[in-house]
Short mmCIF file of C-alpha atoms and ligand atoms in Angstrom, two decimals:
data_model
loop_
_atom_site.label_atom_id
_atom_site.label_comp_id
_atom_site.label_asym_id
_atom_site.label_seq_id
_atom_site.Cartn_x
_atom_site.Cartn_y
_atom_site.Cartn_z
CA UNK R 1 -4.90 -24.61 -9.96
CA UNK R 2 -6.47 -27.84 -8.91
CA UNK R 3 -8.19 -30.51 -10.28
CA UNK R 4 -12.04 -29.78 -12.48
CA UNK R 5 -14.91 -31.43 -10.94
CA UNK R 6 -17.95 -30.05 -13.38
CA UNK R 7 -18.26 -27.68 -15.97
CA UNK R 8 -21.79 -25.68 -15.33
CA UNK R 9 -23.80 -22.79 -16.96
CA UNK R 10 -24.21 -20.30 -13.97
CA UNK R 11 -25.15 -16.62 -12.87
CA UNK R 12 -23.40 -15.04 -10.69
CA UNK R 13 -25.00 -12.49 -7.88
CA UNK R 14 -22.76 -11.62 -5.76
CA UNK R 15 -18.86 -10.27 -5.74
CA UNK R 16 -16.94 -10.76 -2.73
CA UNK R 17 -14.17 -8.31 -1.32
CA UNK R 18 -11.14 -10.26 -3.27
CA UNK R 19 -13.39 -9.29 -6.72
CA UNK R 20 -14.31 -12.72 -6.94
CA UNK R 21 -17.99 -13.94 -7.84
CA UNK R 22 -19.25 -16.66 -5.40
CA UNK R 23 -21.36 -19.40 -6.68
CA UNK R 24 -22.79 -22.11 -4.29
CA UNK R 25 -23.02 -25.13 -5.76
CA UNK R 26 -24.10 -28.28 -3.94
CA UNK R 27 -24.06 -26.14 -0.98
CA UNK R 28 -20.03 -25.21 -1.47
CA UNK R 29 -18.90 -21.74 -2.20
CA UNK R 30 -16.64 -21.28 -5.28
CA UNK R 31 -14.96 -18.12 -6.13
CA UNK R 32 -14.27 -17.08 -9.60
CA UNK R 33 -12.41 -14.77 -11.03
CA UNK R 34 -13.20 -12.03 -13.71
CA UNK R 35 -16.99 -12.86 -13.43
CA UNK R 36 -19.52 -9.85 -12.23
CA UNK R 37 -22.95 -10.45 -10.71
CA UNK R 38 -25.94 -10.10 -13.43
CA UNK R 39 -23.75 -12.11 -15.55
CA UNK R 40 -24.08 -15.65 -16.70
CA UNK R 41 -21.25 -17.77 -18.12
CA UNK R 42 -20.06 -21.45 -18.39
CA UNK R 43 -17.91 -22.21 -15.27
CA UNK R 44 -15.72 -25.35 -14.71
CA UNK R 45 -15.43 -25.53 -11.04
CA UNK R 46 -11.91 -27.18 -9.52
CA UNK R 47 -11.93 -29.16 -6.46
CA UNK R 48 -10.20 -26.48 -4.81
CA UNK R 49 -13.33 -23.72 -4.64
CA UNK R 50 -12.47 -21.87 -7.10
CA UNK R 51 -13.71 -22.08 -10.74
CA UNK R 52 -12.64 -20.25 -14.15
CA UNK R 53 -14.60 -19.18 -16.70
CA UNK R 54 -14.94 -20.49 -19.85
CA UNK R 55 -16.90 -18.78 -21.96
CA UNK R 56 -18.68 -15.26 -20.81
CA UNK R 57 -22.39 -15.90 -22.22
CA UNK R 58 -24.60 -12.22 -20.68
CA UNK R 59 -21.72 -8.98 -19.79
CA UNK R 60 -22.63 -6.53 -17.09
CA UNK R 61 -22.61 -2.96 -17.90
CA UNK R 62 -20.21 -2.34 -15.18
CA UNK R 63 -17.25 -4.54 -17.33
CA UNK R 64 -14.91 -2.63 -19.14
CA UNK R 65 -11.83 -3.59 -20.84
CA UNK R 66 -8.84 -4.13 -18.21
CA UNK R 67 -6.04 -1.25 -19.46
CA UNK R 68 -3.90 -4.02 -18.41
CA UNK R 69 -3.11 -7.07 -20.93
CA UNK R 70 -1.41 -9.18 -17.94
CA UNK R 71 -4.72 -8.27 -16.05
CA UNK R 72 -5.87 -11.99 -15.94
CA UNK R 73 -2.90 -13.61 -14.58
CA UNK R 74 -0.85 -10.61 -12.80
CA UNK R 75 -1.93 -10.73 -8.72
CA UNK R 76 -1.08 -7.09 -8.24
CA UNK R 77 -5.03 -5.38 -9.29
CA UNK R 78 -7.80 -7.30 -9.00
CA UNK R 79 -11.02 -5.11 -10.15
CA UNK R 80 -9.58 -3.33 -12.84
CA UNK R 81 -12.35 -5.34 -15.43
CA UNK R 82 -15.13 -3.04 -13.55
CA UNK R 83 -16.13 0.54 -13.93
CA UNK R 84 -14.35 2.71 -12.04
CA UNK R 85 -17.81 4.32 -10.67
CA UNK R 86 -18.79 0.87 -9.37
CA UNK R 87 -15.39 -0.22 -7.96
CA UNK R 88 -16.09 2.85 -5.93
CA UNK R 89 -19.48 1.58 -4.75
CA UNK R 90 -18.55 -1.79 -4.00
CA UNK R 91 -15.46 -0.40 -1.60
CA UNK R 92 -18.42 1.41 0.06
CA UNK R 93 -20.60 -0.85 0.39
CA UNK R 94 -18.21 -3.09 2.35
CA UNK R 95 -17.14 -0.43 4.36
CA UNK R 96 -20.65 -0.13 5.67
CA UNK R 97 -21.06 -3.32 6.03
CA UNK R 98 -18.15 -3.99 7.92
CA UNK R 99 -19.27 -1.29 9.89
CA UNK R 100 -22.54 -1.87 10.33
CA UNK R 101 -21.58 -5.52 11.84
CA UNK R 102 -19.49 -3.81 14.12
CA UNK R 103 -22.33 -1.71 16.01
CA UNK R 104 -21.83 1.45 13.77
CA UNK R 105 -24.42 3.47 12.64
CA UNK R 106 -24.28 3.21 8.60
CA UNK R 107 -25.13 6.90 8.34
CA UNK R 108 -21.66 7.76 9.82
CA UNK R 109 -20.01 7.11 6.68
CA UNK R 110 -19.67 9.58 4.21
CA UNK R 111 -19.53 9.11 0.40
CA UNK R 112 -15.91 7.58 -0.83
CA UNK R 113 -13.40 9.97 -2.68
CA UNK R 114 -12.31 8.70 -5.87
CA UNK R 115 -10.16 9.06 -8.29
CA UNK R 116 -10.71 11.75 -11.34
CA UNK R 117 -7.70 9.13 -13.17
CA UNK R 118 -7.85 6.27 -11.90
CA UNK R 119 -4.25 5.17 -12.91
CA UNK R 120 -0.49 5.96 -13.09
CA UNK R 121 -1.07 6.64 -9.30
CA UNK R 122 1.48 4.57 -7.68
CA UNK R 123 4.64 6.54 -6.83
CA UNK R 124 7.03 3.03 -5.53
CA UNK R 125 7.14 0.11 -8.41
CA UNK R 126 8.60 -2.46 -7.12
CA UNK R 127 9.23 -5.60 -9.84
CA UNK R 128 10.90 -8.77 -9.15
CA UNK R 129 13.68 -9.52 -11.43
CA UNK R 130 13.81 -13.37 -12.97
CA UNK R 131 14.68 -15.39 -15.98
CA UNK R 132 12.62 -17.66 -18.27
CA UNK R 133 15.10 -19.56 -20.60
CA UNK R 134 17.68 -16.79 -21.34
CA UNK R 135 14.98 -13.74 -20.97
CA UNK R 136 14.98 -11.37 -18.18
CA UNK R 137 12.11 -10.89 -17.09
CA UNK R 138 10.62 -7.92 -14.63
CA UNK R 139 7.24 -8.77 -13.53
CA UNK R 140 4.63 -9.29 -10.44
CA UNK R 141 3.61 -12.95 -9.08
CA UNK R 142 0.77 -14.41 -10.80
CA UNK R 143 -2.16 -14.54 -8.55
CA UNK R 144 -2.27 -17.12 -5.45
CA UNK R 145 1.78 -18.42 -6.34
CA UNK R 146 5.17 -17.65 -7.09
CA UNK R 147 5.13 -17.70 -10.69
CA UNK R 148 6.31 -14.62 -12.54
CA UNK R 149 4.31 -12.23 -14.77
CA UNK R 150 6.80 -10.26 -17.43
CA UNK R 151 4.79 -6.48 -16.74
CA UNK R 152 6.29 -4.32 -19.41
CA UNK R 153 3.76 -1.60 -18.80
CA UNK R 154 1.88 -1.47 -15.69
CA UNK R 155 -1.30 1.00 -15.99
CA UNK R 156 -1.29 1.79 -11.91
CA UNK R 157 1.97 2.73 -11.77
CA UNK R 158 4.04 6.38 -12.63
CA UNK R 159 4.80 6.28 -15.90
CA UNK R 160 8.57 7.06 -15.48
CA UNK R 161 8.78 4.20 -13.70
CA UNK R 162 7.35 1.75 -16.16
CA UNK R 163 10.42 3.42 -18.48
CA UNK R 164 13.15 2.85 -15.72
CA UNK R 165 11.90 -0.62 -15.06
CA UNK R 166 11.93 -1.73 -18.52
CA UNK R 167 15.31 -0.04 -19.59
CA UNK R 168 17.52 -2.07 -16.41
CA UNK R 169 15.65 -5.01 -17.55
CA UNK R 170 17.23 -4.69 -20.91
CA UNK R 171 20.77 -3.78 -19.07
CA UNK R 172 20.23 -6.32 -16.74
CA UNK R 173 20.15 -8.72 -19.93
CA UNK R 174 22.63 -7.38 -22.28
CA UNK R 175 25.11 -6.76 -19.09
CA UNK R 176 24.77 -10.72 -18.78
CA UNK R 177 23.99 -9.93 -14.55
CA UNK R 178 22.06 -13.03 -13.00
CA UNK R 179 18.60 -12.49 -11.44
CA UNK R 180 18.35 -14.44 -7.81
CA UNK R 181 16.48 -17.77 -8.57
CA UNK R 182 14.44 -18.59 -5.27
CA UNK R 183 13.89 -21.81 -5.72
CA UNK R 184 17.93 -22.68 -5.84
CA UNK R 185 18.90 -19.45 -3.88
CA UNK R 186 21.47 -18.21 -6.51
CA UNK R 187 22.33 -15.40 -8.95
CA UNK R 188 22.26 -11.95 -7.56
CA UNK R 189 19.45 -9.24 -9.09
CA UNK R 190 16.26 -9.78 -7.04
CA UNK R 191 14.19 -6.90 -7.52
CA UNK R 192 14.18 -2.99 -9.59
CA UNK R 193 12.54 -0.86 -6.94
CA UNK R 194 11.63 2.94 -7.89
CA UNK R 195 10.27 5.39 -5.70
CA UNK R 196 9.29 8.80 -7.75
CA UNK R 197 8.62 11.96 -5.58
CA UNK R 198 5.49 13.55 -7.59
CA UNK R 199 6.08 16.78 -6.51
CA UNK R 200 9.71 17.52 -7.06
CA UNK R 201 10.00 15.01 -9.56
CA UNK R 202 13.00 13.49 -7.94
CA UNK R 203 13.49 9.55 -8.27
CA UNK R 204 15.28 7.44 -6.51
CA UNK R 205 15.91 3.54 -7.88
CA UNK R 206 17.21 0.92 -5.63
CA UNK R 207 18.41 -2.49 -7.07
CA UNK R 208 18.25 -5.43 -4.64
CA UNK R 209 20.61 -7.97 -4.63
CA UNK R 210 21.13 -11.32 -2.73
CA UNK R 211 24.63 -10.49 -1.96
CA UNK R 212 27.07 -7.61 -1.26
CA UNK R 213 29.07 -8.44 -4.11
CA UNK R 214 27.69 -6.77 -7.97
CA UNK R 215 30.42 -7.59 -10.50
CA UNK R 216 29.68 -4.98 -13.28
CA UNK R 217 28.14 -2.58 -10.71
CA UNK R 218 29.61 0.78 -12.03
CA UNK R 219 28.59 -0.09 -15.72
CA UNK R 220 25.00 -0.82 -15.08
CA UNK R 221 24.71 2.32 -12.93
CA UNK R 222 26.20 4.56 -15.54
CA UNK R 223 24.57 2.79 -18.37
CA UNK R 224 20.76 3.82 -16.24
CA UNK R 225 22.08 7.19 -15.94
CA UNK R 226 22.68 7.70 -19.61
CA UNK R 227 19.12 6.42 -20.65
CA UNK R 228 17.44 8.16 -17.62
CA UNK R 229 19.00 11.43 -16.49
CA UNK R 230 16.03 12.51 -14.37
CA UNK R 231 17.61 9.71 -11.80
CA UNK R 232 18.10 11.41 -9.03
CA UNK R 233 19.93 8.58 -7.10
CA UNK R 234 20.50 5.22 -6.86
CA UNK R 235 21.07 2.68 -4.39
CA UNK R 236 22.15 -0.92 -3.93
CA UNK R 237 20.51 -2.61 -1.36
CA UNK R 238 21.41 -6.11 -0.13
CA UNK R 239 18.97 -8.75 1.10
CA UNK R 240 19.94 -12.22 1.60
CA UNK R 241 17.51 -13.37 3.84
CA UNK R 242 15.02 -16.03 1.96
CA UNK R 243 11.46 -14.20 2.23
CA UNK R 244 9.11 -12.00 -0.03
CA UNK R 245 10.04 -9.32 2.33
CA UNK R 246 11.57 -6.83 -0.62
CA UNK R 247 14.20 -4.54 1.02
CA UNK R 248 17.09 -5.66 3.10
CA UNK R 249 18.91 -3.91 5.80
CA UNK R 250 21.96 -3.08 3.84
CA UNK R 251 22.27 -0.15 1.88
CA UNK R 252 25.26 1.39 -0.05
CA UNK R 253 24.45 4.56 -2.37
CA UNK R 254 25.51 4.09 -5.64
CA UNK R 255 25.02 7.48 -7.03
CA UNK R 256 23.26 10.76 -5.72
CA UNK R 257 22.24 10.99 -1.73
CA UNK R 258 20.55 7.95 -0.86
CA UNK R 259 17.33 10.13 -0.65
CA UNK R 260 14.91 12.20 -2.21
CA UNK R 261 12.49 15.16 -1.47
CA UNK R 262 8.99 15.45 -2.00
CA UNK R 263 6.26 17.77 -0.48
CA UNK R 264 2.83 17.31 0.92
CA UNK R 265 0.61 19.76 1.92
CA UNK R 266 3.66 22.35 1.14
CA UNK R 267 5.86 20.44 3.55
CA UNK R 268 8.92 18.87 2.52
CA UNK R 269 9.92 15.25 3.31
CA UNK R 270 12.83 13.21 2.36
CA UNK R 271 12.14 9.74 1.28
CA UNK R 272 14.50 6.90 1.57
CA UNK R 273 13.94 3.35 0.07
CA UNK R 274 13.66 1.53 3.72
CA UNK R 275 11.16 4.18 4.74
CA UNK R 276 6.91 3.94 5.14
CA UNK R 277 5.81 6.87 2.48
CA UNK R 278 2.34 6.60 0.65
CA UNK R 279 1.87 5.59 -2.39
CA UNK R 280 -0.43 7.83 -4.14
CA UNK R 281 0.08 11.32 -3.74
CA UNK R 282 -2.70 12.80 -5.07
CA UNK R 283 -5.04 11.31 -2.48
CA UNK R 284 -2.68 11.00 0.50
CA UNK R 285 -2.78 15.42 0.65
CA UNK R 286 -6.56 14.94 0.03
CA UNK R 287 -5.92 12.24 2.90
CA UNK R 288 -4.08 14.51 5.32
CA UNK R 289 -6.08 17.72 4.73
CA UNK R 290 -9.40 15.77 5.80
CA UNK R 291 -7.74 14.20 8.48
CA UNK R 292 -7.23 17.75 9.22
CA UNK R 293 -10.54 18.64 8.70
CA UNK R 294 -12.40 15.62 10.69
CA UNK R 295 -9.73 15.85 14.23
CA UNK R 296 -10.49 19.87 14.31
CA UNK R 297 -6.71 20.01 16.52
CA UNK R 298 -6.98 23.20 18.76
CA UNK R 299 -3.46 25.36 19.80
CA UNK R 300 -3.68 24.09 22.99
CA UNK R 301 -4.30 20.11 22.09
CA UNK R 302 -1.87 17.49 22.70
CA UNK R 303 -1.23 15.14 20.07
CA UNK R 304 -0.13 11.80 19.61
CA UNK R 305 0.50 10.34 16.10
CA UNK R 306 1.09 6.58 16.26
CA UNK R 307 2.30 4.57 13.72
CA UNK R 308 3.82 8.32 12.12
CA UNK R 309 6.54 6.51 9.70
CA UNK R 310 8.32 9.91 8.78
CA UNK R 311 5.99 12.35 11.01
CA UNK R 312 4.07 13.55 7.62
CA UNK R 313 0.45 13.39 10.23
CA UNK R 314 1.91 14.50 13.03
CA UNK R 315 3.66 17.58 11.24
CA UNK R 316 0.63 18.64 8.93
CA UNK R 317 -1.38 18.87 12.50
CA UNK R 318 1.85 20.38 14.44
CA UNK R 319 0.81 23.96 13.48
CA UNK R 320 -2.74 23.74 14.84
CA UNK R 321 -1.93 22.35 18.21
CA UNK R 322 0.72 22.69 21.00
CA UNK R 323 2.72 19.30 20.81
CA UNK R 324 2.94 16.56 18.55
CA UNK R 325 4.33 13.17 19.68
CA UNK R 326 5.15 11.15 16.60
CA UNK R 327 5.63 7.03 17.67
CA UNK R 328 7.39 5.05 15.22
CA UNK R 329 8.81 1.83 15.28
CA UNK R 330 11.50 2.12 12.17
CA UNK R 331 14.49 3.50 13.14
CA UNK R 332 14.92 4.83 9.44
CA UNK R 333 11.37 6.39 9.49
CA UNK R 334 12.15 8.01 13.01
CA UNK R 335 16.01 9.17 11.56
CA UNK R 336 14.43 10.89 8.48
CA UNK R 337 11.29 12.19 10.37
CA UNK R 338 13.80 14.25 13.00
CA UNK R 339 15.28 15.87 10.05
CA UNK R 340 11.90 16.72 7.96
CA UNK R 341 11.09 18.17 11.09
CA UNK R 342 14.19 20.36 11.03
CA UNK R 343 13.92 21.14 7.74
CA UNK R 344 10.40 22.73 8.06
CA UNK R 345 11.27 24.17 11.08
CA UNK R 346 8.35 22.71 12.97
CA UNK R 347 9.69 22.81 16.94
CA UNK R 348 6.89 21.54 18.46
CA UNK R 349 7.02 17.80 17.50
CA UNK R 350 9.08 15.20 18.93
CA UNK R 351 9.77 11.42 18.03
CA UNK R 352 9.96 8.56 20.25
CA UNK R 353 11.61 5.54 18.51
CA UNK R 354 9.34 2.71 20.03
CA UNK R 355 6.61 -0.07 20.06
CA UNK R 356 3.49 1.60 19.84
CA UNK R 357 2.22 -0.26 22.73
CA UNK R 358 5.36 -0.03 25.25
CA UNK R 359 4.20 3.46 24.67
CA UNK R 360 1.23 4.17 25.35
CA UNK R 361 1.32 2.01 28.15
CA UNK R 362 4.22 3.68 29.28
CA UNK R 363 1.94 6.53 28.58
CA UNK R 364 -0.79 6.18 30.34
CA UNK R 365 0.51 4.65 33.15
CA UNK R 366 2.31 7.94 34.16
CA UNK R 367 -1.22 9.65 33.64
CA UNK R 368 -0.11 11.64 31.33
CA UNK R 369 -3.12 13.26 28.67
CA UNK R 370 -3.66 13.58 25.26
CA UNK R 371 -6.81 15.25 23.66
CA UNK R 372 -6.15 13.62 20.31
CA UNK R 373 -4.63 10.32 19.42
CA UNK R 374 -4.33 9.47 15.53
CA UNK R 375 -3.34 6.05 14.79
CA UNK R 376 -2.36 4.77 11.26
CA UNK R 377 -1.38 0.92 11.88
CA UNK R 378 -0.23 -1.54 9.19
CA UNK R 379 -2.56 -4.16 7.37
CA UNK R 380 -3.16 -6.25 11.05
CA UNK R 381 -4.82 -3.41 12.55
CA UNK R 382 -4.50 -2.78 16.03
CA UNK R 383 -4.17 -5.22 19.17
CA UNK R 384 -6.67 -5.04 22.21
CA UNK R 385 -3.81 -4.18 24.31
CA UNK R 386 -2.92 -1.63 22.17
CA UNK R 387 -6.99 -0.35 21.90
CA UNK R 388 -7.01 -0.34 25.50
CA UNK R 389 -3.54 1.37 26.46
CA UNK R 390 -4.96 4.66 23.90
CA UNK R 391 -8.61 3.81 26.16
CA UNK R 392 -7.04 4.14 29.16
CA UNK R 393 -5.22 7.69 27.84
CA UNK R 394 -8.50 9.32 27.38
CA UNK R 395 -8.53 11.40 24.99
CA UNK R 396 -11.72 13.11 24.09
CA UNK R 397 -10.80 12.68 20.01
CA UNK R 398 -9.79 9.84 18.60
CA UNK R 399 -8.76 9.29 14.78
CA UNK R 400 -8.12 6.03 13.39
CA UNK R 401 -6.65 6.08 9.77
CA UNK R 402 -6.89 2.22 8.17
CA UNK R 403 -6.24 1.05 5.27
CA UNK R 404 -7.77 -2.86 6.01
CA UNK R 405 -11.91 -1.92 6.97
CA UNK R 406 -11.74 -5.78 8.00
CA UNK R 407 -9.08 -4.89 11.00
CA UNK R 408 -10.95 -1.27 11.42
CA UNK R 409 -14.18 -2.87 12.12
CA UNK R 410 -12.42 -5.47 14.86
CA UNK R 411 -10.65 -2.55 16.68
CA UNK R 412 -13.75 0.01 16.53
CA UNK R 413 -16.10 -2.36 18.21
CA UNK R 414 -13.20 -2.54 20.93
CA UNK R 415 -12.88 1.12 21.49
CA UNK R 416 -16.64 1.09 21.43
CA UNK R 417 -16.20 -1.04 24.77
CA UNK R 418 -14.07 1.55 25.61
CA UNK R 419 -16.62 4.34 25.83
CA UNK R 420 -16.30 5.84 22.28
CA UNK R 421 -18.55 6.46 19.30
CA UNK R 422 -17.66 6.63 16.17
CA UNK R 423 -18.57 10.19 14.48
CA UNK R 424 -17.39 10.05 10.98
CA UNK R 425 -15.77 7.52 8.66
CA UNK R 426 -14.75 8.59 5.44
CA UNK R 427 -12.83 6.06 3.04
CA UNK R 428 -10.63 7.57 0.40
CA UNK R 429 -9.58 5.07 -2.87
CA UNK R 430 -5.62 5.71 -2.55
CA UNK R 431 -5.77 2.29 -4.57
CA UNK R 432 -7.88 2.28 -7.30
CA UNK R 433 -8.11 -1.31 -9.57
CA UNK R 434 -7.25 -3.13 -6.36
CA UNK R 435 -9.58 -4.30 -3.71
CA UNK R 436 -7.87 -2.00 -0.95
CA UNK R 437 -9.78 1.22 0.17
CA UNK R 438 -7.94 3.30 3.00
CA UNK R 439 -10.18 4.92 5.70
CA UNK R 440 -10.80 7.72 8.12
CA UNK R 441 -12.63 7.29 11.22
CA UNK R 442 -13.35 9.99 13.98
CA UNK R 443 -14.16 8.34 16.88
CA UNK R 444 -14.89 10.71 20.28
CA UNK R 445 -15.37 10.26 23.56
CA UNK R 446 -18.89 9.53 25.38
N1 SAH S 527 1.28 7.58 9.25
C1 SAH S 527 2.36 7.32 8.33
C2 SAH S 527 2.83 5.88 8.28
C3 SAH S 527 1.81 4.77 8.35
S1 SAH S 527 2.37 3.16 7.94
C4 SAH S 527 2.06 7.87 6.96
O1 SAH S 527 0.94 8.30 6.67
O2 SAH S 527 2.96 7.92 6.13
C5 SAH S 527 2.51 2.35 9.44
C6 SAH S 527 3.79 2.61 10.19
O3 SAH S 527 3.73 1.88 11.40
C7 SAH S 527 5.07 2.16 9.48
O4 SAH S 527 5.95 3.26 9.38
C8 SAH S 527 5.65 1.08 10.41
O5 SAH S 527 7.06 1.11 10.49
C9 SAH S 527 5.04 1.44 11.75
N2 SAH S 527 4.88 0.35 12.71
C10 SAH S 527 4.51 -0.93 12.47
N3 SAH S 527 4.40 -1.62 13.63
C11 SAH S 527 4.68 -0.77 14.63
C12 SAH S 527 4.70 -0.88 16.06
N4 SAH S 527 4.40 -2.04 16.67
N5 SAH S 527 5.00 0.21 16.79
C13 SAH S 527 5.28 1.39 16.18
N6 SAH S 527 5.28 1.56 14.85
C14 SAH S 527 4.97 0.51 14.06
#
């Protein structure tokens, strides 16, 4: 954590968007963690910029308890030590003030949509599996490195999940199996992934190895069963490359389908391990519906969903307009998405396997229209090429979904080049005790 330089009594004012209070001292920023503004406390700063605190001298009214007792090392939540009500308020604020920076007219945004329970919303756990002395261990990395937090109960994630998770640690141990040590690239278990469909109740569990090979495969699977019969299925899935990327490309089904089935907005999607799918499903119908609500689609609009993972946009707008063109670059997103499609019997949408931008350029340049395009990229946002391919489309509604307001802000003031305004932008908390905030932005054309 670096070296300590001073040990000061401070207040802290502000909170930046990591959670972190910044302090300037001597003119240098330092961030620390678990500090709120109003509150004063004996720092010792570290040569790096950050500083810890010591000892917590004036509390804010806004602290609460973390739910969490790995809270202060685990890197997976970072606000979960303020009230829900202002965690809300400070994901607000920044979205405003991203914004606002970017040209947009504050008044635009429309009050955030929390939470009523702010936890056991996370429907895909995903722990890494390691070993401290003999003891397994099943944890997150500690904040900033690669060191391993045991999480026997995490507060943001399903419940039956935390169970799963905790019983194949134990087999995992008792079985004798070897976790994968990074560091030396051996053993085999790497990570417990489980993906719970809320609405069916349907789980699937994947356990990612380092190699093909799992010695003692057939007793750990039936040993899971017995404790957990609501399993619906369970996969093996092999990745040997040497990244924090979690899934590999290799898949064998160990029991059950491979899959599982959950609905949204009474449509029914299957869900594979390799596949984009939400994480919280309470707010990703509230999500959809106002998507819905904000884009208005007509029965005569053509629509282009971008970024659609497994179509579950494009087919909630597919029975309010003529055509929906889902764009997706995973080949098991697009597989799955052709046959949720089938299986609601929704004709009118079609998928195009593909780079969002060989698309739309591909798109545009054969002057074909579209009067609405919805994009949902990853984390990185969009690319100017990619904001001015969808520019040079046209269409008279545009509806960017985001879940990084740093990226949204960046592409909006491009499209605002590009003729548009923005006429709405509504953020939603699908991630409540973490600093992310997903939004909704209707942007039209001048
Ligand atoms: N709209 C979907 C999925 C959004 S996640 C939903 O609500 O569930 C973003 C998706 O973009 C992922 O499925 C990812 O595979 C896809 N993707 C990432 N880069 C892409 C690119 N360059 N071209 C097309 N799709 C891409």
């Amino acid at each position: 954590m670096g070296v300590i330089m001073f040990k000061e009594l401070v207040e802290a004012k502000t909170i930046n968007d990591q959670g972190y209070a910044v302090i300037n001292v001597n003119k240098r920023p330092y961030q620390i963690a678990n500090l709120l503004p109003g509150e004063t406390a004996e720092v010792a700063f570290f040569d790096n910029g950050y500083g810890k605190v010591e000892k917590l001298i004036t509390k804010s009214d806004a602290r609460q308890k973390p739910k969490c007792p790995w809270f202060a090392v685990c890197g997976g939540c970072q606000l979960q030590h303020i009230a829900y009500e202002t965690q809300l308020e400070m994901k607000e604020r920044r979205l405003k003030a991203l914004l606002a920076a970017s040209g947009v007219d504050e008044k635009t945004v429309l009050p955030i949509i929390g939470m009523k329970d702010p936890y056991n919303y996370r429907n895909k756990s995903q722990m890494i599996i390691s070993e401290k002395g003999k003891k397994i261990m099943a944890g997150l990395y500690e904040e900033n490195t690669h060191n391993i937090v045991n999480v026997d109960y995490c507060p943001i994630q399903n419940d039956k999940a935390n169970e799963i998770i905790k019983t194949a640690r134990k087999l995992i141990q008792d079985q004798n199996i070897k976790p994968y040590d990074e560091k030396r690239n051996t053993g085999l278990i790497r990570y417990l992934f489980v993906r719970i469909a809320e609405a069916t109740g349907q789980v699937l569990v994947a356990i990612v190895t380092a190699e093909e090979k799992f010695p003692g495969r057939n007793n750990f699977v039936k040993a899971l069963r017995i404790f957990h019969p609501e399993i619906t299925t369970i996969i093996q899935n092999v990745n040997s490359r040497q990244t924090s990327i979690v899934l590999g490309e290799f898949e064998r089904v160990l029991y059950g389908i491979g899959h599982i089935e959950d609905e949204l907005l009474g449509k029914k999607f299957l869900i594979s391990a390799r596949t984009f799918y939400q994480i919280n499903h309470h707010q990703t119908q509230i999500l959809y519906r106002k998507i819905l609500e904000l884009a208005k689609p007509k029965g005569t609009d053509t629509v282009l969903d971008i970024y659609s993972g497994i179509g579950t946009i494009g087919m909630c707008f597919a029975e309010h307009a003529k055509q929906v063109i889902a764009v997706e670059a995973s080949k098991a997103s697009v597989h799955n998405g052709i046959l949720n499609a089938k299986q609601n019997k929704i004709r009118n949408i079609r998928f195009q396997m593909a780079d969002a931008l060989d698309y739309l350029h591909n798109y545009a340049e054969k002057a074909n229209t579209a009067d609405i395009v919805i994009v949902d990229p990853p984390r990185e946002g969009l690319t100017k090429q990619v904001v001015n391919a969808i520019v040079a489309i046209k269409p008279s509604k545009l509806v960017y979904v985001s879940c990084n307001p740093e990226t949204l802000a960046a592409d909006i003031r491009e499209f605002m080049l590009g003729g548009y305004t923005v006429k709405k932008a509504l953020p939603i908390d699908m991630f409540p005790q973490t600093i992310h905030v997903e939004t909704i932005s209707l942007l039209s054309l001048k």
